[in-house]
């Protein structure tokens, strides 16, 4: 057994070690995969950050570029030449002279500005115009081929559909117009919006600006900020955007995902490793499960063997127990027999009743005393043994005795003939043939009663003076008629009193003498003592006292002979 | 002035009759004028302006006196004057052809220094101010207030013109004579009934190629630049503005006139208003407000006419 336990525990330790090692290996592999994945993610994040920074840098460059363009247009709007034109217009100069002369320097200024800003040698502006807000007429156009302002004045009208000049007035800065990039600057004369300067930005120059050097620089685009919300990123590409500050544009960088993640996305690598890990883990679980099943089987077999052994031991025990029980039963049977015999041999009436008071056994003394046959008694209840009018009292008395509140009852039983049988009955609970039952024994007191009656007759009618005292205390229990007649006391005056107390003995020494004599031998005879009657008469009495028993108690019986007459001369 | 001698009675009787007639005519004219004025309404004098609670400023966008865009030196000055009077200011745009009629309420015909009253017209304002040169014929039409700006008529040419400016001698009459020499045989652009009317300076005697510009006074300089004429007349304020607006395109050749002055005009029926303006101008020309206006609108005028501003603060 001990060997088996050692074997079992070593097996368990080996399994735990195996599981622990497997888990450690699994954790190690998972850790490696995670480190690999997080490194890939970090590289990707760094790459994305780098690209984002690059995009933001380019966006800042574009913003700076637009700021420069805006400054160009502001300079035009603040130029004295433009102001002079509107001053002259206010003065009412004609287009033929004053206004035309005013426009010449404006045209020159616009033309110079349009070629002054360059990116990599290319001009930034395709065209710069000054257009009136009121009638939407172009006042100056850098793209005009005419060297001299025609006498008709304005170059032409601006297409209203292209730009709402009135709405555009407050707006300063770049925007897109019919797919082209423009930048505008309103002109205010004396606080009133009078004209708008519009410059068309050369597409190539912007391209050069945003695609200048750097990583994957060809994939940059300038988009309207409002349009990117609805754009979907093409599959396999990553979209980065950076706002171009101070403009409604964003710089978009659309890059192939493989340039950032490599040919395989780190998530796919992680997923692959995770799948392999899950497979291995599942395999391990299956093996563990199989191992566990074997172990369970083995344990079950071991348990079966153990149970078999335990069953054998139990059988042995059971046999022992059966043996013991049989022996007990035998002794019980013997006991019952003895009990039966014991009851049968008893002079008193014996009854055994079931818990519901049905009589299941009676002895011969009962059969004899009650006048019933055995069959009749076995069909009766205990209370049926009593007169009909005493059934309730008998039941209550039995209950009290079963509760040990009462020892016995003197309730007389009813003979089959109807006569009453004085009995003293005791009842107690017990077992009969293994069942709970009520035992009852009733002592037939017919003879004692008869003897009592005889004694009573003798006592009362005796010519001698008879007194019955309690043994201790010597209180008067009973007196006969002769004593009452002789002493003049009534019975009631005497019962419970002492002689000395009633002055029947007038001296204490009389009492002492009687006591001494009784203590010495328990009885005495012919002791002469004076006693006094109720009326004070003195009587000479010859006392004899004997101890007698009645109903388990001891009494002193005093037989007193009045010898006064014999002693009269002496008395006289 | 009727020429006549005392050579016989008929002549004397004729003189008496003529005198009576003239008196009657004057009486009649005076009566009719009174009736007409009561119908058309005189320019408001000071009490009328205060009663109306508004000062109506008649002006023409010209040089930097009235910009046409709600400001200008005379506009600001008249706004100050309205404040001084405690009334509102209102600008009433007019033009050179009707400026004097709009102020005086009289339709007139001007021929040289002679003024012929043709009838009455509606008065459109209480005073006029936009750099109006004080000229004798104009003084017959209206009353001028205290001169507020110096003036002179200059001859200008395109910057690339072969004509060279005269070298100042310190003697104005000599300089004018030298300038007139330059005009000889060359086309000259002026504008009739204005201070740059060549006839005012008897330039028709110098050249027969005088062109009277039909456009606005402000267009004279650019018209010359455009080649309408080789030379042009410009008053000082206009020339100063032109020099700023067309730098490098015009050049000043020299003076054509004596020194002149510009000032606001009032109807002859508004002596109290004119007097009040004179008082007002006396104040602002000594409290710095006027000079600050000059500096704002004609910063270079000090270079040419420093003596005009000498007494001012």
CSV table of C-alpha atoms in Angstrom, one decimal, chain A residues 67-393:
chain,number,residue,atom,x,y,z
A,67,UNK,CA,1.8,82.5,-46.9
A,68,UNK,CA,4.5,83.8,-49.3
A,69,UNK,CA,1.9,83.9,-52.1
A,70,UNK,CA,-0.5,85.6,-49.8
A,71,UNK,CA,2.1,88.2,-49.0
A,72,UNK,CA,2.7,88.8,-52.7
A,73,UNK,CA,-1.0,89.5,-53.2
A,74,UNK,CA,-1.2,91.6,-50.0
A,75,UNK,CA,1.7,93.6,-51.4
A,76,UNK,CA,-0.2,94.1,-54.6
A,77,UNK,CA,-3.3,95.1,-52.8
A,78,UNK,CA,-1.3,97.6,-50.7
A,79,UNK,CA,0.6,99.0,-53.6
A,80,UNK,CA,0.3,102.7,-54.4
A,81,UNK,CA,-0.5,101.9,-58.0
A,82,UNK,CA,-3.8,100.1,-57.2
A,83,UNK,CA,-4.7,102.7,-54.7
A,84,UNK,CA,-4.1,105.5,-57.3
A,85,UNK,CA,-6.4,103.8,-59.7
A,86,UNK,CA,-9.2,103.8,-57.3
A,87,UNK,CA,-8.4,107.4,-56.1
A,88,UNK,CA,-8.6,108.5,-59.7
A,89,UNK,CA,-11.8,106.6,-60.2
A,90,UNK,CA,-13.2,108.4,-57.3
A,91,UNK,CA,-12.1,111.7,-58.7
A,92,UNK,CA,-14.0,110.9,-61.8
A,93,UNK,CA,-11.1,110.4,-64.2
A,94,UNK,CA,-11.9,108.9,-67.5
A,95,UNK,CA,-10.7,105.5,-68.8
A,96,UNK,CA,-9.4,107.3,-71.8
A,97,UNK,CA,-6.8,109.2,-69.8
A,98,UNK,CA,-6.5,109.1,-66.1
A,99,UNK,CA,-7.7,105.6,-65.3
A,100,UNK,CA,-5.9,104.1,-68.3
A,101,UNK,CA,-2.7,105.7,-67.1
A,102,UNK,CA,-3.4,104.4,-63.6
A,103,UNK,CA,-3.7,100.8,-64.9
A,104,UNK,CA,-0.4,100.8,-66.8
A,105,UNK,CA,1.7,100.6,-63.6
A,106,UNK,CA,-0.7,98.1,-62.1
A,107,UNK,CA,-0.3,95.8,-65.1
A,108,UNK,CA,3.4,96.2,-64.9
A,109,UNK,CA,3.3,95.4,-61.2
A,110,UNK,CA,1.2,92.3,-61.7
A,111,UNK,CA,3.4,91.0,-64.6
A,112,UNK,CA,6.5,91.5,-62.5
A,113,UNK,CA,5.0,89.8,-59.5
A,114,UNK,CA,3.8,86.9,-61.6
A,115,UNK,CA,7.4,86.0,-62.6
A,116,UNK,CA,9.1,87.1,-59.5
A,117,UNK,CA,8.3,84.0,-57.3
A,118,UNK,CA,10.0,80.9,-58.6
A,119,UNK,CA,10.3,77.3,-57.5
A,120,UNK,CA,13.2,75.4,-59.0
A,121,UNK,CA,13.4,78.0,-61.7
A,122,UNK,CA,9.7,77.7,-62.7
A,123,UNK,CA,7.3,80.6,-62.0
A,124,UNK,CA,4.7,80.0,-59.3
A,125,UNK,CA,1.9,82.0,-60.8
A,126,UNK,CA,0.2,81.3,-64.1
A,127,UNK,CA,-1.8,84.5,-64.0
A,128,UNK,CA,-2.6,87.4,-61.6
A,129,UNK,CA,-5.6,89.6,-62.2
A,130,UNK,CA,-7.4,92.5,-60.6
A,131,UNK,CA,-11.1,92.2,-61.0
A,132,UNK,CA,-13.7,94.7,-59.8
A,133,UNK,CA,-16.2,93.4,-57.2
A,134,UNK,CA,-19.0,95.6,-58.5
A,135,UNK,CA,-19.2,94.9,-62.2
A,136,UNK,CA,-16.7,91.9,-62.3
A,137,UNK,CA,-14.5,93.4,-64.9
A,138,UNK,CA,-10.8,92.6,-65.1
A,139,UNK,CA,-8.7,95.7,-64.6
A,140,UNK,CA,-5.3,94.2,-64.9
A,141,UNK,CA,-4.1,90.9,-66.1
A,142,UNK,CA,-0.6,89.7,-65.9
A,143,UNK,CA,-1.2,87.1,-68.6
A,144,UNK,CA,-2.4,89.8,-71.2
A,145,UNK,CA,-0.2,89.9,-74.2
A,146,UNK,CA,-1.1,93.5,-75.0
A,147,UNK,CA,1.7,95.9,-74.2
A,148,UNK,CA,-0.5,98.9,-74.0
A,149,UNK,CA,-3.8,99.4,-72.3
A,150,UNK,CA,-6.4,99.8,-75.0
A,151,UNK,CA,-8.5,102.9,-75.0
A,152,UNK,CA,-11.6,100.9,-74.4
A,153,UNK,CA,-10.2,100.3,-71.0
A,154,UNK,CA,-10.8,97.1,-69.2
A,155,UNK,CA,-9.4,93.9,-70.5
A,156,UNK,CA,-12.5,92.0,-70.3
A,157,UNK,CA,-15.1,90.6,-67.9
A,158,UNK,CA,-14.6,87.8,-65.4
A,159,UNK,CA,-16.7,84.7,-65.7
A,160,UNK,CA,-19.2,85.0,-62.9
A,161,UNK,CA,-19.6,81.2,-62.8
A,162,UNK,CA,-16.0,80.8,-61.8
A,163,UNK,CA,-16.1,82.7,-58.6
A,164,UNK,CA,-18.7,84.7,-56.7
A,165,UNK,CA,-16.6,87.8,-56.1
A,166,UNK,CA,-19.0,89.3,-53.6
A,167,UNK,CA,-19.0,86.1,-51.5
A,168,UNK,CA,-15.3,85.8,-52.0
A,169,UNK,CA,-14.6,89.2,-50.6
A,170,UNK,CA,-13.9,88.4,-47.0
A,171,UNK,CA,-11.8,85.3,-47.9
A,172,UNK,CA,-8.1,85.7,-48.1
A,173,UNK,CA,-5.9,82.8,-49.0
A,174,UNK,CA,-5.7,79.8,-51.3
A,175,UNK,CA,-8.6,77.7,-52.6
A,176,UNK,CA,-9.5,75.5,-55.5
A,177,UNK,CA,-11.4,77.0,-58.5
A,178,UNK,CA,-12.6,74.7,-61.3
A,179,UNK,CA,-9.9,72.3,-60.4
A,180,UNK,CA,-7.2,74.9,-60.4
A,181,UNK,CA,-5.4,76.2,-57.4
A,182,UNK,CA,-5.9,79.9,-56.8
A,183,UNK,CA,-5.1,82.4,-54.1
A,184,UNK,CA,-7.1,85.6,-53.6
A,185,UNK,CA,-6.8,88.8,-51.7
A,186,UNK,CA,-9.5,91.4,-51.5
A,187,UNK,CA,-8.8,95.0,-52.1
A,188,UNK,CA,-10.5,97.7,-49.9
A,189,UNK,CA,-10.5,101.3,-50.9
A,190,UNK,CA,-11.4,103.7,-48.1
A,191,UNK,CA,-12.8,100.7,-46.2
A,192,UNK,CA,-15.1,99.6,-49.1
A,193,UNK,CA,-14.5,96.2,-50.8
A,194,UNK,CA,-13.7,97.3,-54.4
A,195,UNK,CA,-11.8,94.5,-56.1
A,196,UNK,CA,-10.3,91.1,-55.8
A,197,UNK,CA,-6.8,90.1,-56.7
A,198,UNK,CA,-6.7,86.5,-58.0
A,199,UNK,CA,-3.6,84.5,-58.7
A,200,UNK,CA,-3.5,81.1,-60.4
A,201,UNK,CA,-0.9,78.9,-58.9
A,202,UNK,CA,1.1,76.8,-61.3
A,203,UNK,CA,0.4,73.1,-60.8
A,204,UNK,CA,3.8,72.0,-61.6
A,205,UNK,CA,5.3,74.4,-59.0
A,206,UNK,CA,3.1,73.0,-56.3
A,207,UNK,CA,4.0,69.4,-57.4
A,208,UNK,CA,7.7,70.3,-57.2
A,209,UNK,CA,7.2,71.8,-53.8
A,210,UNK,CA,5.4,68.8,-52.3
A,211,UNK,CA,7.3,66.1,-54.1
A,212,UNK,CA,10.7,67.6,-53.4
A,213,UNK,CA,13.1,64.9,-52.2
A,214,UNK,CA,12.3,62.5,-49.4
A,215,UNK,CA,10.8,59.1,-49.0
A,216,UNK,CA,8.4,58.0,-51.7
A,217,UNK,CA,8.0,61.6,-52.5
A,218,UNK,CA,5.9,61.0,-55.6
A,219,UNK,CA,2.9,59.8,-53.6
A,220,UNK,CA,2.0,63.2,-52.2
A,221,UNK,CA,-1.1,65.1,-53.2
A,222,UNK,CA,-2.7,68.3,-52.2
A,223,UNK,CA,-6.4,67.7,-51.5
A,224,UNK,CA,-9.3,69.7,-50.2
A,225,UNK,CA,-9.8,69.0,-46.5
A,226,UNK,CA,-13.5,68.6,-47.0
A,227,UNK,CA,-13.0,65.9,-49.6
A,228,UNK,CA,-10.9,63.5,-47.6
A,229,UNK,CA,-13.8,62.5,-45.3
A,230,UNK,CA,-15.4,60.6,-48.1
A,231,UNK,CA,-12.2,59.1,-49.5
A,232,UNK,CA,-11.7,55.4,-49.1
A,233,UNK,CA,-8.2,54.1,-48.6
A,234,UNK,CA,-7.4,51.7,-51.4
A,235,UNK,CA,-6.6,48.1,-50.4
A,236,UNK,CA,-3.0,47.5,-49.6
A,237,UNK,CA,-2.3,51.2,-49.1
A,238,UNK,CA,-1.9,53.5,-46.1
A,239,UNK,CA,-3.2,57.1,-46.1
A,240,UNK,CA,-1.5,59.8,-44.1
A,241,UNK,CA,-2.7,63.3,-44.1
A,242,UNK,CA,-1.4,66.5,-42.7
A,243,UNK,CA,-3.3,69.8,-42.6
A,244,UNK,CA,-1.8,72.7,-44.5
A,245,UNK,CA,-2.2,75.4,-41.9
A,246,UNK,CA,-4.1,78.5,-42.9
A,247,UNK,CA,-5.6,76.8,-46.0
A,248,UNK,CA,-8.5,74.6,-46.7
A,249,UNK,CA,-6.1,71.9,-47.9
A,250,UNK,CA,-4.5,68.8,-46.6
A,251,UNK,CA,-1.5,67.0,-47.8
A,252,UNK,CA,-2.2,63.4,-48.6
A,253,UNK,CA,0.4,60.7,-48.6
A,254,UNK,CA,-0.8,57.5,-50.1
A,255,UNK,CA,1.8,54.8,-49.5
A,256,UNK,CA,1.9,51.1,-50.3
A,257,UNK,CA,1.5,49.2,-47.1
A,258,UNK,CA,4.3,46.9,-48.0
A,259,UNK,CA,6.7,49.8,-47.9
A,260,UNK,CA,5.8,50.3,-44.3
A,261,UNK,CA,5.1,46.8,-43.1
A,262,UNK,CA,7.3,44.8,-45.4
A,263,UNK,CA,5.9,42.0,-47.6
A,264,UNK,CA,4.0,40.4,-44.7
A,265,UNK,CA,2.0,42.5,-42.3
A,266,UNK,CA,3.1,41.9,-38.7
A,267,UNK,CA,-0.4,41.0,-37.8
A,268,UNK,CA,-0.3,38.1,-40.3
A,269,UNK,CA,2.9,36.9,-38.7
A,270,UNK,CA,1.4,37.2,-35.3
A,271,UNK,CA,-1.7,35.4,-36.5
A,272,UNK,CA,0.4,32.6,-38.0
A,273,UNK,CA,2.4,32.1,-34.9
A,274,UNK,CA,-0.7,32.3,-32.8
A,275,UNK,CA,-2.3,29.6,-35.0
A,276,UNK,CA,0.8,27.3,-34.5
A,277,UNK,CA,0.8,28.1,-30.8
A,278,UNK,CA,-2.9,27.3,-30.5
A,279,UNK,CA,-2.3,24.0,-32.4
A,280,UNK,CA,0.6,23.1,-30.1
A,281,UNK,CA,-1.4,24.0,-27.1
A,282,UNK,CA,-4.4,22.0,-28.3
A,283,UNK,CA,-2.1,19.1,-28.9
A,284,UNK,CA,-0.7,19.4,-25.5
A,285,UNK,CA,-4.2,19.6,-24.1
A,286,UNK,CA,-5.2,16.5,-26.0
A,287,UNK,CA,-2.2,14.6,-24.7
A,288,UNK,CA,-2.8,15.8,-21.2
A,289,UNK,CA,-6.4,14.8,-21.6
A,290,UNK,CA,-5.4,11.3,-22.8
A,291,UNK,CA,-2.9,11.0,-20.0
A,292,UNK,CA,-5.5,12.2,-17.5
A,293,UNK,CA,-8.0,9.6,-18.9
A,294,UNK,CA,-5.4,6.8,-18.4
A,295,UNK,CA,-4.8,8.1,-14.9
A,296,UNK,CA,-8.5,8.2,-14.2
A,297,UNK,CA,-8.8,4.6,-15.4
A,298,UNK,CA,-5.9,3.5,-13.3
A,299,UNK,CA,-7.3,5.3,-10.3
A,300,UNK,CA,-10.7,3.8,-10.9
A,301,UNK,CA,-9.1,0.3,-11.1
A,302,UNK,CA,-7.1,1.0,-7.9
A,303,UNK,CA,-10.3,2.3,-6.3
A,304,UNK,CA,-12.2,-0.9,-7.4
A,305,UNK,CA,-9.5,-3.1,-5.8
A,306,UNK,CA,-9.6,-1.0,-2.7
A,307,UNK,CA,-13.3,-1.2,-2.6
A,308,UNK,CA,-13.1,-5.0,-3.0
A,309,UNK,CA,-10.8,-5.2,-0.1
A,310,UNK,CA,-13.0,-2.9,1.9
A,311,UNK,CA,-16.0,-5.1,1.0
A,312,UNK,CA,-14.2,-8.2,2.2
A,313,UNK,CA,-13.4,-6.5,5.4
A,314,UNK,CA,-16.9,-5.3,5.7
A,315,UNK,CA,-18.3,-8.8,5.0
A,316,UNK,CA,-16.1,-10.1,7.8
A,317,UNK,CA,-17.3,-7.5,10.1
A,318,UNK,CA,-20.9,-8.2,9.0
A,319,UNK,CA,-20.4,-11.9,9.7
A,320,UNK,CA,-19.1,-11.0,13.1
A,321,UNK,CA,-22.0,-8.6,13.7
A,322,UNK,CA,-24.6,-11.2,12.5
A,323,UNK,CA,-22.9,-13.7,14.9
A,324,UNK,CA,-23.1,-11.2,17.7
A,325,UNK,CA,-26.7,-10.3,16.8
A,326,UNK,CA,-27.7,-13.9,16.7
A,327,UNK,CA,-26.1,-14.4,20.1
A,328,UNK,CA,-27.9,-11.3,21.3
A,329,UNK,CA,-31.1,-12.5,19.9
A,330,UNK,CA,-30.6,-15.8,21.5
A,331,UNK,CA,-29.8,-14.2,24.8
A,332,UNK,CA,-32.8,-12.0,24.3
A,333,UNK,CA,-34.9,-14.9,23.6
A,334,UNK,CA,-33.5,-16.5,26.7
A,335,UNK,CA,-34.1,-13.3,28.6
A,336,UNK,CA,-37.6,-13.1,27.3
A,337,UNK,CA,-38.2,-16.6,28.3
A,338,UNK,CA,-36.7,-15.9,31.7
A,339,UNK,CA,-38.8,-12.8,31.8
A,340,UNK,CA,-41.8,-14.8,30.8
A,341,UNK,CA,-41.0,-17.4,33.4
A,342,UNK,CA,-40.3,-14.7,35.9
A,343,UNK,CA,-43.7,-13.1,35.3
A,344,UNK,CA,-45.3,-16.5,35.4
A,345,UNK,CA,-43.7,-17.2,38.7
A,346,UNK,CA,-44.8,-14.0,40.3
A,347,UNK,CA,-47.7,-14.1,42.8
A,348,UNK,CA,-48.7,-10.7,41.8
A,349,UNK,CA,-50.7,-10.1,38.6
A,350,UNK,CA,-48.5,-9.1,35.7
A,351,UNK,CA,-49.6,-7.5,32.5
A,352,UNK,CA,-47.7,-6.5,29.4
A,353,UNK,CA,-49.4,-4.1,27.1
A,354,UNK,CA,-48.5,-2.6,23.8
A,355,UNK,CA,-47.9,1.1,23.6
A,356,UNK,CA,-51.5,1.6,22.6
A,357,UNK,CA,-52.5,-0.2,25.9
A,358,UNK,CA,-53.6,-3.5,24.3
A,359,UNK,CA,-52.7,-6.3,26.6
A,360,UNK,CA,-50.3,-8.7,24.9
A,361,UNK,CA,-49.3,-10.9,27.9
A,362,UNK,CA,-50.8,-11.8,31.2
A,363,UNK,CA,-49.5,-14.2,33.8
A,364,UNK,CA,-51.3,-17.0,35.5
A,365,UNK,CA,-51.8,-15.0,38.8
A,366,UNK,CA,-53.7,-12.4,36.7
A,367,UNK,CA,-55.8,-15.0,35.0
A,368,UNK,CA,-56.6,-16.5,38.4
A,369,UNK,CA,-57.4,-13.2,40.1
A,370,UNK,CA,-59.4,-11.5,37.4
A,371,UNK,CA,-61.7,-14.4,36.4
A,372,UNK,CA,-61.1,-13.9,32.7
A,373,UNK,CA,-59.7,-16.4,30.2
A,374,UNK,CA,-56.3,-15.7,28.6
A,375,UNK,CA,-57.9,-15.0,25.2
A,376,UNK,CA,-60.4,-12.6,26.8
A,377,UNK,CA,-57.6,-10.7,28.5
A,378,UNK,CA,-55.4,-10.6,25.4
A,379,UNK,CA,-58.3,-8.8,23.6
A,380,UNK,CA,-58.6,-6.2,26.4
A,381,UNK,CA,-56.9,-2.9,27.1
A,382,UNK,CA,-55.3,-2.2,30.5
A,383,UNK,CA,-58.1,0.3,31.3
A,384,UNK,CA,-60.6,-2.4,30.7
A,385,UNK,CA,-59.3,-4.1,33.9
A,386,UNK,CA,-60.9,-1.3,35.9
A,387,UNK,CA,-64.6,-0.4,36.5
A,388,UNK,CA,-66.1,1.5,33.6
A,389,UNK,CA,-66.5,4.7,35.7
A,390,UNK,CA,-62.8,4.6,36.5
A,391,UNK,CA,-61.4,4.3,33.0
A,392,UNK,CA,-60.5,8.0,32.7
A,393,UNK,CA,-58.9,8.1,36.1
